[in-house]
XYZ file of C-alpha atoms in Angstrom:
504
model
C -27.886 -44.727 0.739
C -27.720 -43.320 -2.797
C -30.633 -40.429 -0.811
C -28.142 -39.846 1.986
C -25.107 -39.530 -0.889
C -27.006 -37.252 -3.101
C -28.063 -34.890 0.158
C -23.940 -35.087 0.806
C -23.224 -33.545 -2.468
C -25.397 -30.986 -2.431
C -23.800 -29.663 0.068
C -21.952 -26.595 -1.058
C -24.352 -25.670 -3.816
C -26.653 -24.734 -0.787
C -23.740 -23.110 0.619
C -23.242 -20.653 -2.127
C -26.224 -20.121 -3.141
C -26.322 -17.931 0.154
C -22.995 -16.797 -0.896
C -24.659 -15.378 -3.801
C -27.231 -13.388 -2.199
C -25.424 -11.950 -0.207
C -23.033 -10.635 -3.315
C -26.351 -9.061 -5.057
C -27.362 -7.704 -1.236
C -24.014 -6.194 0.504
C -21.919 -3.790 -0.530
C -18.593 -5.060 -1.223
C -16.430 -5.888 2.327
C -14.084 -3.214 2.446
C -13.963 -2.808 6.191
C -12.717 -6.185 6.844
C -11.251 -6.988 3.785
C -13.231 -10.124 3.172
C -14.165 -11.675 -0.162
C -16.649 -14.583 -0.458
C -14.652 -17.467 -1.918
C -17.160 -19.330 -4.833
C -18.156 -22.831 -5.021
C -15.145 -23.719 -7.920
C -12.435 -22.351 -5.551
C -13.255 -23.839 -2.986
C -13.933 -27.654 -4.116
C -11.033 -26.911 -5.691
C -9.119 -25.596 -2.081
C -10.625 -28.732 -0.692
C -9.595 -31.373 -2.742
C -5.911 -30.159 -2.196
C -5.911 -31.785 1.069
C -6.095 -35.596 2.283
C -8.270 -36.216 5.352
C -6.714 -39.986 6.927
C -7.352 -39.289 10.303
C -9.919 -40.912 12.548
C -10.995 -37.795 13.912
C -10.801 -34.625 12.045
C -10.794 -31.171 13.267
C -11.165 -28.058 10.804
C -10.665 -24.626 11.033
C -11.780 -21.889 8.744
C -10.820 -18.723 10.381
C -12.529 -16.158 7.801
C -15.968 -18.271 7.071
C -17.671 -15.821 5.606
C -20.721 -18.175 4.772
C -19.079 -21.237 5.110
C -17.713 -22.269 1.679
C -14.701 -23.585 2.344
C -15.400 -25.421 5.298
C -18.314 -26.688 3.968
C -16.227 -28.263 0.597
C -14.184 -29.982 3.029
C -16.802 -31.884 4.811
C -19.190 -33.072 1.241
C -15.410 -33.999 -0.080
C -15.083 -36.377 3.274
C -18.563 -37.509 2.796
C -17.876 -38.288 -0.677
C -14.772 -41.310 0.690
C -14.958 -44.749 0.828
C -13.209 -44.663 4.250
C -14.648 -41.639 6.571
C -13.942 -40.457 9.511
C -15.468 -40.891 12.927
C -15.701 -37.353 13.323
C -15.592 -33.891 12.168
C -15.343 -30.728 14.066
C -15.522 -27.572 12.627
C -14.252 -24.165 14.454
C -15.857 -21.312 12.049
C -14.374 -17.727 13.017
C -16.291 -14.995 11.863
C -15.784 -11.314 12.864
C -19.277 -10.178 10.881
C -22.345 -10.761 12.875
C -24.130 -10.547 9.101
C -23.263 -13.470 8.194
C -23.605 -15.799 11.240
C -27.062 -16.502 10.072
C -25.601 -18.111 7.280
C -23.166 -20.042 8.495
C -25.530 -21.834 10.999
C -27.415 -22.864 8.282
C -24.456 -24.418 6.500
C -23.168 -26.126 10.173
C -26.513 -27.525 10.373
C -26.378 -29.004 6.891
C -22.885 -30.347 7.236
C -24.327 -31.819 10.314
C -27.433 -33.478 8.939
C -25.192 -35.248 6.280
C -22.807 -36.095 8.591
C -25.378 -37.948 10.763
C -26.802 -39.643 8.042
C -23.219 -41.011 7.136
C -22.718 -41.819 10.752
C -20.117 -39.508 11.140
C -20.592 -37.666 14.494
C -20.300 -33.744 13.622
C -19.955 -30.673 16.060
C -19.849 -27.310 14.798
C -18.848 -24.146 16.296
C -19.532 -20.988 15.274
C -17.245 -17.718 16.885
C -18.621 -14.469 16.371
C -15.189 -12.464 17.206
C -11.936 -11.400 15.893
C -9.752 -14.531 15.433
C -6.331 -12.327 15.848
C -7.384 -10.835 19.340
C -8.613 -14.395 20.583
C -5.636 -16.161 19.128
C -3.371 -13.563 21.201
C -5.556 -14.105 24.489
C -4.848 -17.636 24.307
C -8.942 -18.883 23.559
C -9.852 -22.158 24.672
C -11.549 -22.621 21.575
C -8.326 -22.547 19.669
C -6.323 -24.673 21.924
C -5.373 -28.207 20.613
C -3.979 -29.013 17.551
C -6.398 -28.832 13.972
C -5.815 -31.746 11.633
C -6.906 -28.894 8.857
C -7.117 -25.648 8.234
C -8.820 -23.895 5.326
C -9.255 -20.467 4.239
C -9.747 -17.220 2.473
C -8.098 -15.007 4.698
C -9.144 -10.714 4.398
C -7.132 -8.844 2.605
C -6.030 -5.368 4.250
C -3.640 -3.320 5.490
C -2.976 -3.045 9.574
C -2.139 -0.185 10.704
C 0.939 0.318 13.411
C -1.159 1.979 15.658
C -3.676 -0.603 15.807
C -4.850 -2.661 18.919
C -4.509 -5.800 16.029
C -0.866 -4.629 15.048
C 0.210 -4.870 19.325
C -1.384 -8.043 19.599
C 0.218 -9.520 17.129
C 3.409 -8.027 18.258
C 2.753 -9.617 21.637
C 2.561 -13.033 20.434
C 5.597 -12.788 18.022
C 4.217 -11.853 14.486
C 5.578 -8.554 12.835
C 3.290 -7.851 10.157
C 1.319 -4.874 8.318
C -1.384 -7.387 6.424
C -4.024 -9.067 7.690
C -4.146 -11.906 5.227
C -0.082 -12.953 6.318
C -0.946 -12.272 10.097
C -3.840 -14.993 9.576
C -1.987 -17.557 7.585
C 1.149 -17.114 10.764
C -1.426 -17.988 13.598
C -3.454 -20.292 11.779
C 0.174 -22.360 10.972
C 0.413 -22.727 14.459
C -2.388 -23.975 15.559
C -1.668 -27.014 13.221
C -1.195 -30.437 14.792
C 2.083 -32.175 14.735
C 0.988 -33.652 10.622
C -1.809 -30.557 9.856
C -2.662 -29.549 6.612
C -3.074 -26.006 5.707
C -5.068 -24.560 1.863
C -4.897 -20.904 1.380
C -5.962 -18.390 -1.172
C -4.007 -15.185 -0.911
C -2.676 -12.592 -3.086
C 0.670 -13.482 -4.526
C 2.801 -10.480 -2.933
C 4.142 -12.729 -0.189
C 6.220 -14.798 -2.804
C 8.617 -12.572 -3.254
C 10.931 -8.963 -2.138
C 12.308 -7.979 0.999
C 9.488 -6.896 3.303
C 7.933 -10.658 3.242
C 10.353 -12.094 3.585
C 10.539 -12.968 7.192
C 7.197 -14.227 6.876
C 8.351 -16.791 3.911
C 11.170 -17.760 5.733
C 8.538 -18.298 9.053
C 6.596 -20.119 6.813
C 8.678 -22.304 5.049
C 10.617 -23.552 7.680
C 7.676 -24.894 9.105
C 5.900 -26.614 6.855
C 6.273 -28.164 3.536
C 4.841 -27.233 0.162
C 2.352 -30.152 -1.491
C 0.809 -28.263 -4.342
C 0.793 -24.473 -5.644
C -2.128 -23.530 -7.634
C -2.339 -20.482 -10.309
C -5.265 -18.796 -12.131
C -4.077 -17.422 -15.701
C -6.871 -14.824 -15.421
C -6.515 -12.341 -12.894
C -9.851 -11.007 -12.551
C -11.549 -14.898 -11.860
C -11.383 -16.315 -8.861
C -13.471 -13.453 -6.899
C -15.306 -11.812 -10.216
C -18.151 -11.368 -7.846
C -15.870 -8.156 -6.173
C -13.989 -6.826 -9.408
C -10.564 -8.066 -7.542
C -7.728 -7.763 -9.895
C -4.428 -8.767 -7.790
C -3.125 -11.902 -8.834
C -3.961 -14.770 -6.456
C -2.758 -18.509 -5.506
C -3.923 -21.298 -3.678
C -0.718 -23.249 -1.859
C -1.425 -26.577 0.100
C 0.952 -27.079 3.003
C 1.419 -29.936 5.442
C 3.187 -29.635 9.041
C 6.505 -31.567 9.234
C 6.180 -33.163 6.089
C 9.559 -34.024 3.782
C 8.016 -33.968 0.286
C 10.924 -33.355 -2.511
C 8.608 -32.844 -5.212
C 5.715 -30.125 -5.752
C 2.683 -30.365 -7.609
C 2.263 -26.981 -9.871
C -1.101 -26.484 -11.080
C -3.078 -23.911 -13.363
C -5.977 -23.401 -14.871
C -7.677 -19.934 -17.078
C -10.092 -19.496 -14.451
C -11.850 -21.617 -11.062
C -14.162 -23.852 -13.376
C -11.682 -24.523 -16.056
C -9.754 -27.507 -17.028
C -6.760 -27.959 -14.689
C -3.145 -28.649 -15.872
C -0.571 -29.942 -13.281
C 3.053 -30.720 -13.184
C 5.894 -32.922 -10.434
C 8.516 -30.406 -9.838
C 11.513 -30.588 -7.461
C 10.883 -28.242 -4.125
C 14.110 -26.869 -5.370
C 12.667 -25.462 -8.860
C 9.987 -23.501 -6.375
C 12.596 -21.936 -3.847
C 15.987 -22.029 -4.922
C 18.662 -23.836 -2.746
C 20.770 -20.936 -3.229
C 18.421 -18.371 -2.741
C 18.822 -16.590 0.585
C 15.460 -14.446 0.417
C 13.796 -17.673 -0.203
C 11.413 -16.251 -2.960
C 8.561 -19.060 -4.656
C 8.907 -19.416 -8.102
C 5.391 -20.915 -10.096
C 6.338 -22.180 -13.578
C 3.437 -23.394 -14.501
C 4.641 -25.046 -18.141
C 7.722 -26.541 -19.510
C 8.127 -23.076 -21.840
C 7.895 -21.264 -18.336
C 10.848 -24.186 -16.836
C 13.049 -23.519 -19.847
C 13.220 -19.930 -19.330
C 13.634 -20.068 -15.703
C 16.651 -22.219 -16.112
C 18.129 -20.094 -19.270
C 17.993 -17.159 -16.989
C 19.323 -18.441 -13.740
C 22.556 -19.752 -16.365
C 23.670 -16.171 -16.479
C 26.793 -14.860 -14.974
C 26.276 -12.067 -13.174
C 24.466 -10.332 -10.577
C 24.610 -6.185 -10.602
C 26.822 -6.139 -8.050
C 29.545 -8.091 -10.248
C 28.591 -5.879 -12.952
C 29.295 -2.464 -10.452
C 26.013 -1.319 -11.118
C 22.762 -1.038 -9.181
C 18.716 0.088 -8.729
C 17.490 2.216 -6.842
C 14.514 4.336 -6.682
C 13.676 7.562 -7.579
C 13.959 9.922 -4.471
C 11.702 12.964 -5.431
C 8.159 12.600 -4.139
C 6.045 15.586 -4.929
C 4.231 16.276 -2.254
C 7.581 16.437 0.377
C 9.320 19.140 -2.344
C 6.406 20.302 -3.902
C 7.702 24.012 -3.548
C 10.354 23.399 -5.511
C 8.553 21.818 -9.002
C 7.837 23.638 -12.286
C 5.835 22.887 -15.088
C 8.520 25.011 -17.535
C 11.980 25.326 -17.537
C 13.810 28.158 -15.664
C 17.177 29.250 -14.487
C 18.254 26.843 -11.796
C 16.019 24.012 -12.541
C 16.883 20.727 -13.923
C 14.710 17.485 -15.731
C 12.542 15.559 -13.179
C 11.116 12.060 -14.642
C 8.097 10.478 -14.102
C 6.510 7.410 -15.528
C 4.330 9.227 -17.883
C 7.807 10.443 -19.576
C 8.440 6.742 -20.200
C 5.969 4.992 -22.882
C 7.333 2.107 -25.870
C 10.546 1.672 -24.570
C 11.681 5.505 -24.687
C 12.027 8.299 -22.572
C 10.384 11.530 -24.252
C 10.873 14.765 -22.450
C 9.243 17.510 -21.821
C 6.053 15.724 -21.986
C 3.247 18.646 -21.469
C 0.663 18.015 -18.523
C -2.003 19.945 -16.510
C -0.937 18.341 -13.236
C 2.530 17.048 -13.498
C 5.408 19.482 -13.436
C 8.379 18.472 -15.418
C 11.550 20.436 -13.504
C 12.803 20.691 -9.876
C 15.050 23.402 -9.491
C 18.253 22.851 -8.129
C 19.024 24.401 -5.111
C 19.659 23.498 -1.125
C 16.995 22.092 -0.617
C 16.634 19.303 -3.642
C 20.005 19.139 -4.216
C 20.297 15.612 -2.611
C 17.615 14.146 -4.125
C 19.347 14.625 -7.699
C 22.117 12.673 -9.513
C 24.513 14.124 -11.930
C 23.037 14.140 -15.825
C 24.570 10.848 -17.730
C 23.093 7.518 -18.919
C 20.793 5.719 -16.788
C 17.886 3.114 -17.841
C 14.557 3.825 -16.121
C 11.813 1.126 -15.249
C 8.234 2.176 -14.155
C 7.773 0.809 -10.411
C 4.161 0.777 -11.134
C 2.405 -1.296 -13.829
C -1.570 -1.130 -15.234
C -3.099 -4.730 -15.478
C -4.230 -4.381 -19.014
C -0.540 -3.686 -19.502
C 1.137 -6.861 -21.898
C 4.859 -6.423 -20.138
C 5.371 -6.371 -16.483
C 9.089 -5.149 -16.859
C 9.584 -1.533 -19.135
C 12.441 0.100 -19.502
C 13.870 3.182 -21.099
C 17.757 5.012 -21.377
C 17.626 8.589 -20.002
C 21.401 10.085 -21.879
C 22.810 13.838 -21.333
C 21.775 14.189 -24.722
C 17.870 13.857 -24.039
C 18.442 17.766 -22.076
C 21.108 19.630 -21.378
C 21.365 19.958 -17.621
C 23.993 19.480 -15.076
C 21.482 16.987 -12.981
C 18.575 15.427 -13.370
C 15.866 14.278 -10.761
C 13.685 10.491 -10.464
C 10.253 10.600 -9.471
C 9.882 7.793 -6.594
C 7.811 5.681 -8.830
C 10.822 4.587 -11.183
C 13.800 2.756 -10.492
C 16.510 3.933 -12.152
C 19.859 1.692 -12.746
C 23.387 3.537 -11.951
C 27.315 3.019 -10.879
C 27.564 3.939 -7.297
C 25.378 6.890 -8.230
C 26.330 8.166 -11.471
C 25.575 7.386 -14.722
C 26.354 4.167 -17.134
C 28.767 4.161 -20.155
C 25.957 4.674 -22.823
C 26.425 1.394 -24.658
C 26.154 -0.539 -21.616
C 22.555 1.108 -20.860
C 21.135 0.481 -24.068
C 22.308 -3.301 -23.616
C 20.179 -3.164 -20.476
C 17.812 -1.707 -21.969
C 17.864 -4.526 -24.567
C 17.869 -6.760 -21.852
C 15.172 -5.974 -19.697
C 12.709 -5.030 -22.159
C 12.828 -8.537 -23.762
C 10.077 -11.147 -23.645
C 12.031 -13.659 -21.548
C 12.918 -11.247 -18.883
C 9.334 -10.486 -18.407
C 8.376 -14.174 -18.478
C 10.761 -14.958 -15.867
C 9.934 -11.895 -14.009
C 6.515 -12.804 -13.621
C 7.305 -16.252 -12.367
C 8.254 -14.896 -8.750
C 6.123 -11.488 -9.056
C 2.597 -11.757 -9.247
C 1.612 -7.619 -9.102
C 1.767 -5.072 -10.904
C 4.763 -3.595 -9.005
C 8.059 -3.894 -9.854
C 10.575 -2.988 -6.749
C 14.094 -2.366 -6.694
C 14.722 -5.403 -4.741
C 13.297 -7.892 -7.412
C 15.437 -5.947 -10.623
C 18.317 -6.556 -8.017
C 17.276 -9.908 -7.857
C 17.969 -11.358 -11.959
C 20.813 -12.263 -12.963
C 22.467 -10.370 -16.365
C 24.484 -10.852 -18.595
C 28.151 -9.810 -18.747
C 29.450 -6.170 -19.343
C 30.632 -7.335 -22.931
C 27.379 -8.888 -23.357
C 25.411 -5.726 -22.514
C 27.480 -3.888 -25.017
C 27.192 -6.110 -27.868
C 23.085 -6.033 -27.478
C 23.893 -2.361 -27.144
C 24.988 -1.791 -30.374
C 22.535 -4.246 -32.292
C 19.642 -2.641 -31.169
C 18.682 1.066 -31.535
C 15.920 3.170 -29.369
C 13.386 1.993 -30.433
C 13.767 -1.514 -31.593
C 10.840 -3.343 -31.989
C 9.862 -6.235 -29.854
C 10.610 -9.041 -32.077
C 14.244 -7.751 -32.715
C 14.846 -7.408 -28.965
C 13.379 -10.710 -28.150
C 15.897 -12.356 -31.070
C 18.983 -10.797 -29.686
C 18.101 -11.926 -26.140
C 17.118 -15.448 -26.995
C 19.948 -16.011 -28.874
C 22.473 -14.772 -25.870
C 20.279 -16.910 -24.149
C 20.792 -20.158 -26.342
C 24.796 -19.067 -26.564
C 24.996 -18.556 -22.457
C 23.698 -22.322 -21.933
C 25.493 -24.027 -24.883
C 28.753 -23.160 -23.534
């Protein structure tokens, strides 16, 4: 037995050592999006789920080489109490690498047999989307699990993939969302689902019919987060931020494990919250916040104690409404009768807004004629925030005050990669803007920020989405900070509000 054991846990070592290969082999898998999931991730993917049932049925619907299921069966292999059987549906839409998923089918099946466990395995070489939406027979019945890396790319609306999916009821531009829909239906009345996908679905406006889709449907068991971007696929040079969540069909768990760890093979930290810590009862978009310390819990509730949203403030964000190439006749690199300031990111670096900045590409007026006229605002105070972050970047959230005083102009124009913050168009009282500048530049914002945003963008919708503090407020931080401030004095005057807001 301890033979037949020992052949079990070798398992997915065998597995991705073909993984590897193929990394030093292919050429990274741009055309389908897919990225080989490593042997850390996915015993780690595995081990999320419980396996009870009698007879088990998995489905991995982006195999690649078979990793993930692969972890799942040596994890069943590895119970006291096994099953009496395993199937395994494999989708793969890569001829490539059907070679090597036989091989790991016919492993899991030799160490299967040796348990007693009877194993079938199928392999499909074909587009899981088009044979979901033409109703397959080999995805009919219910899967006690599903497991997967899903590809990660765009669909286009034009798309044969983009009609099918609109023909079975899914709206959606990416393929990683489109797979984790279908594959949440064909779940059995209890099914588990483990996914790794980038974290953009957790939050703004355009996913959220898919959270809400999602969410309603099943329940959340555990959430897991890497602290290192750049780990769980190093192979590829991926840098979005990903997350594993663990789901189960029907179920009525309250509480939520969180877990993180620095990278796949690292030591794993884990904390019970309430379901209501991750999406907020009052929350209508229904966005997933991962706190993944106490630190992280404390500043979540500090900011969710403040009083007002922009609305009550009369304020909003918006973004910037020139795009180059759509005006691009009406740009200059130097100032001219008839043209005005137009911002851009590059004008915004350390918390202020320096203008003209001199470039060889990047022009920095727009005159102001018929043509741009409504793409401009009238000159006042507004505070700026870069839509559009680097990764090597230490803040997520930075912000700047544009005043009348920075040029004199009559209007001014917003590149569409900032957001810029305004009253019902125009301008802010200046005190109030450098209190939101204050605000937004401060260490807790950007803590709390990154707690429901996990990329480097930073829409209007999810600076719409904090709460702030009063007017008053604003214009007491205002005036105790100047342009300039250094981080440690902003962070002071924005804890302490803080530590004032809950005590009362």
């Amino acid at each position: 037995m301890a033979t037949v054991m020992q052949d079990a846990s070798y398992l997915l070592e065998r597995t991705d050592a073909a993984r590897q290969a193929l990394c030093k082999n292919l050429p990274k898998m741009e055309k389908h999006g897919q990225y080989f999931t490593s042997m850390p991730v996915a015993s780690l993917m595995a081990s999320m789920m419980d396996y009870p049932q009698r007879d088990i049925r998995i489905l991995d619907p982006g195999a690649g080489v078979g990793s993930l299921f692969t972890a799942c069966v040596q994890r069943i292999c590895g119970m006291g109490r096994r099953p009496d059987s395993i199937q395994v549906v494999a989708y793969e839409i890569d001829d490539r690498f059907c070679a090597d998923i036989d091989g790991s089918l016919k492993n899991a099946r030799d160490a299967c047999r040796s348990l007693g466990i009877k194993f079938t395995g199928d392999l499909v070489n074909g587009d899981f989307i088009r044979d979901y939406a033409g109703s397959s027979d080999v995805l009919s019945g219910g899967f006690t699990h599903v497991i997967m890396n899903p590809p990660y790319k765009k669909i286009n609306v034009s798309s044969h993939t983009y009609g099918r999916l609109l023909r079975v009821g899914l709206q959606t531009t990416n393929m990683y969302s489109a797979f984790i829909a279908i594959s949440r239906n064909l779940l059995d009345s209890c099914g588990q689902m483990t996914f790794i996908s980038p974290r953009s679905f957790c939050n703004g406006t355009y996913f959220y019919p898919f959270r809400r889709d999602l969410l309603e449907s099943v329940s959340l068991r555990q959430i897991h987060l890497f602290g290192s971007r750049t780990q769980a696929f190093s192979d590829y040079g991926v840098l979005q931020e990903n997350v594993i969540l663990s789901t189960k069909r029907n179920g009525t768990n309250r509480e939520i494990t969180v877990s993180s760890s620095s990278g796949p093979s690292e030591a794993i930290t884990r904390r019970r919250v309430r379901k209501s810590d991750v999406v907020f009862d009052e929350d209508p978009l229904m966005f997933i916040h991962i706190v993944a310390d106490e630190d992280g819990a404390r500043i979540s509730r500090d900011m969710r104690a403040l009083p007002c949203t922009l609305a009550d403030l009369g304020m909003d964000v918006s973004t910037g409404k020139v795009v180059d190439f759509r005006i691009s006749g009406e740009l200059r690199f130097s100032d001219e009768k008839g043209a005005v300031p137009l911002i851009r990111p590059l004008n915004i670096a350390d918390g202020i807004t320096r203008f003209p900045v001199e470039h060889k590409k990047h022009c920095n007026f727009i005159m102001a004629n018929k043509r741009s006229r409504k793409l401009l605002v009238d000159n006042g105070s507004y505070v700026l925030v870069k839509r559009f972050t680097t990764v090597e970047q230490r803040k997520r959230v930075t912000a700047s005050v544009w005043t009348p005083d920075e040029y004199g102009a009559d209007l001014v124009g917003f590149e569409n990669r900032i957001n810029y913050f305004h009253s019902g168009g125009a301008g802010l009282p200046t005190n109030i803007a450098r209190g939101l500048w204050v605000f937004l530049n401060s260490s807790p914002v950007d803590a709390y920020f990154r707690q429901f945003n996990g990329s480097t963008q930073v829409n209007a919708a999810d600076l719409r989405y904090l709460r702030y503090p009063t007017r008053r407020q604003l214009a007491a931080l205002g005036r105790s900070a100047q342009p300039g401030a250094g981080q440690d004095r902003i962070d002071g005057l924005v804890e302490g509000l803080l530590s004032r807001q809950v005590d009362t």
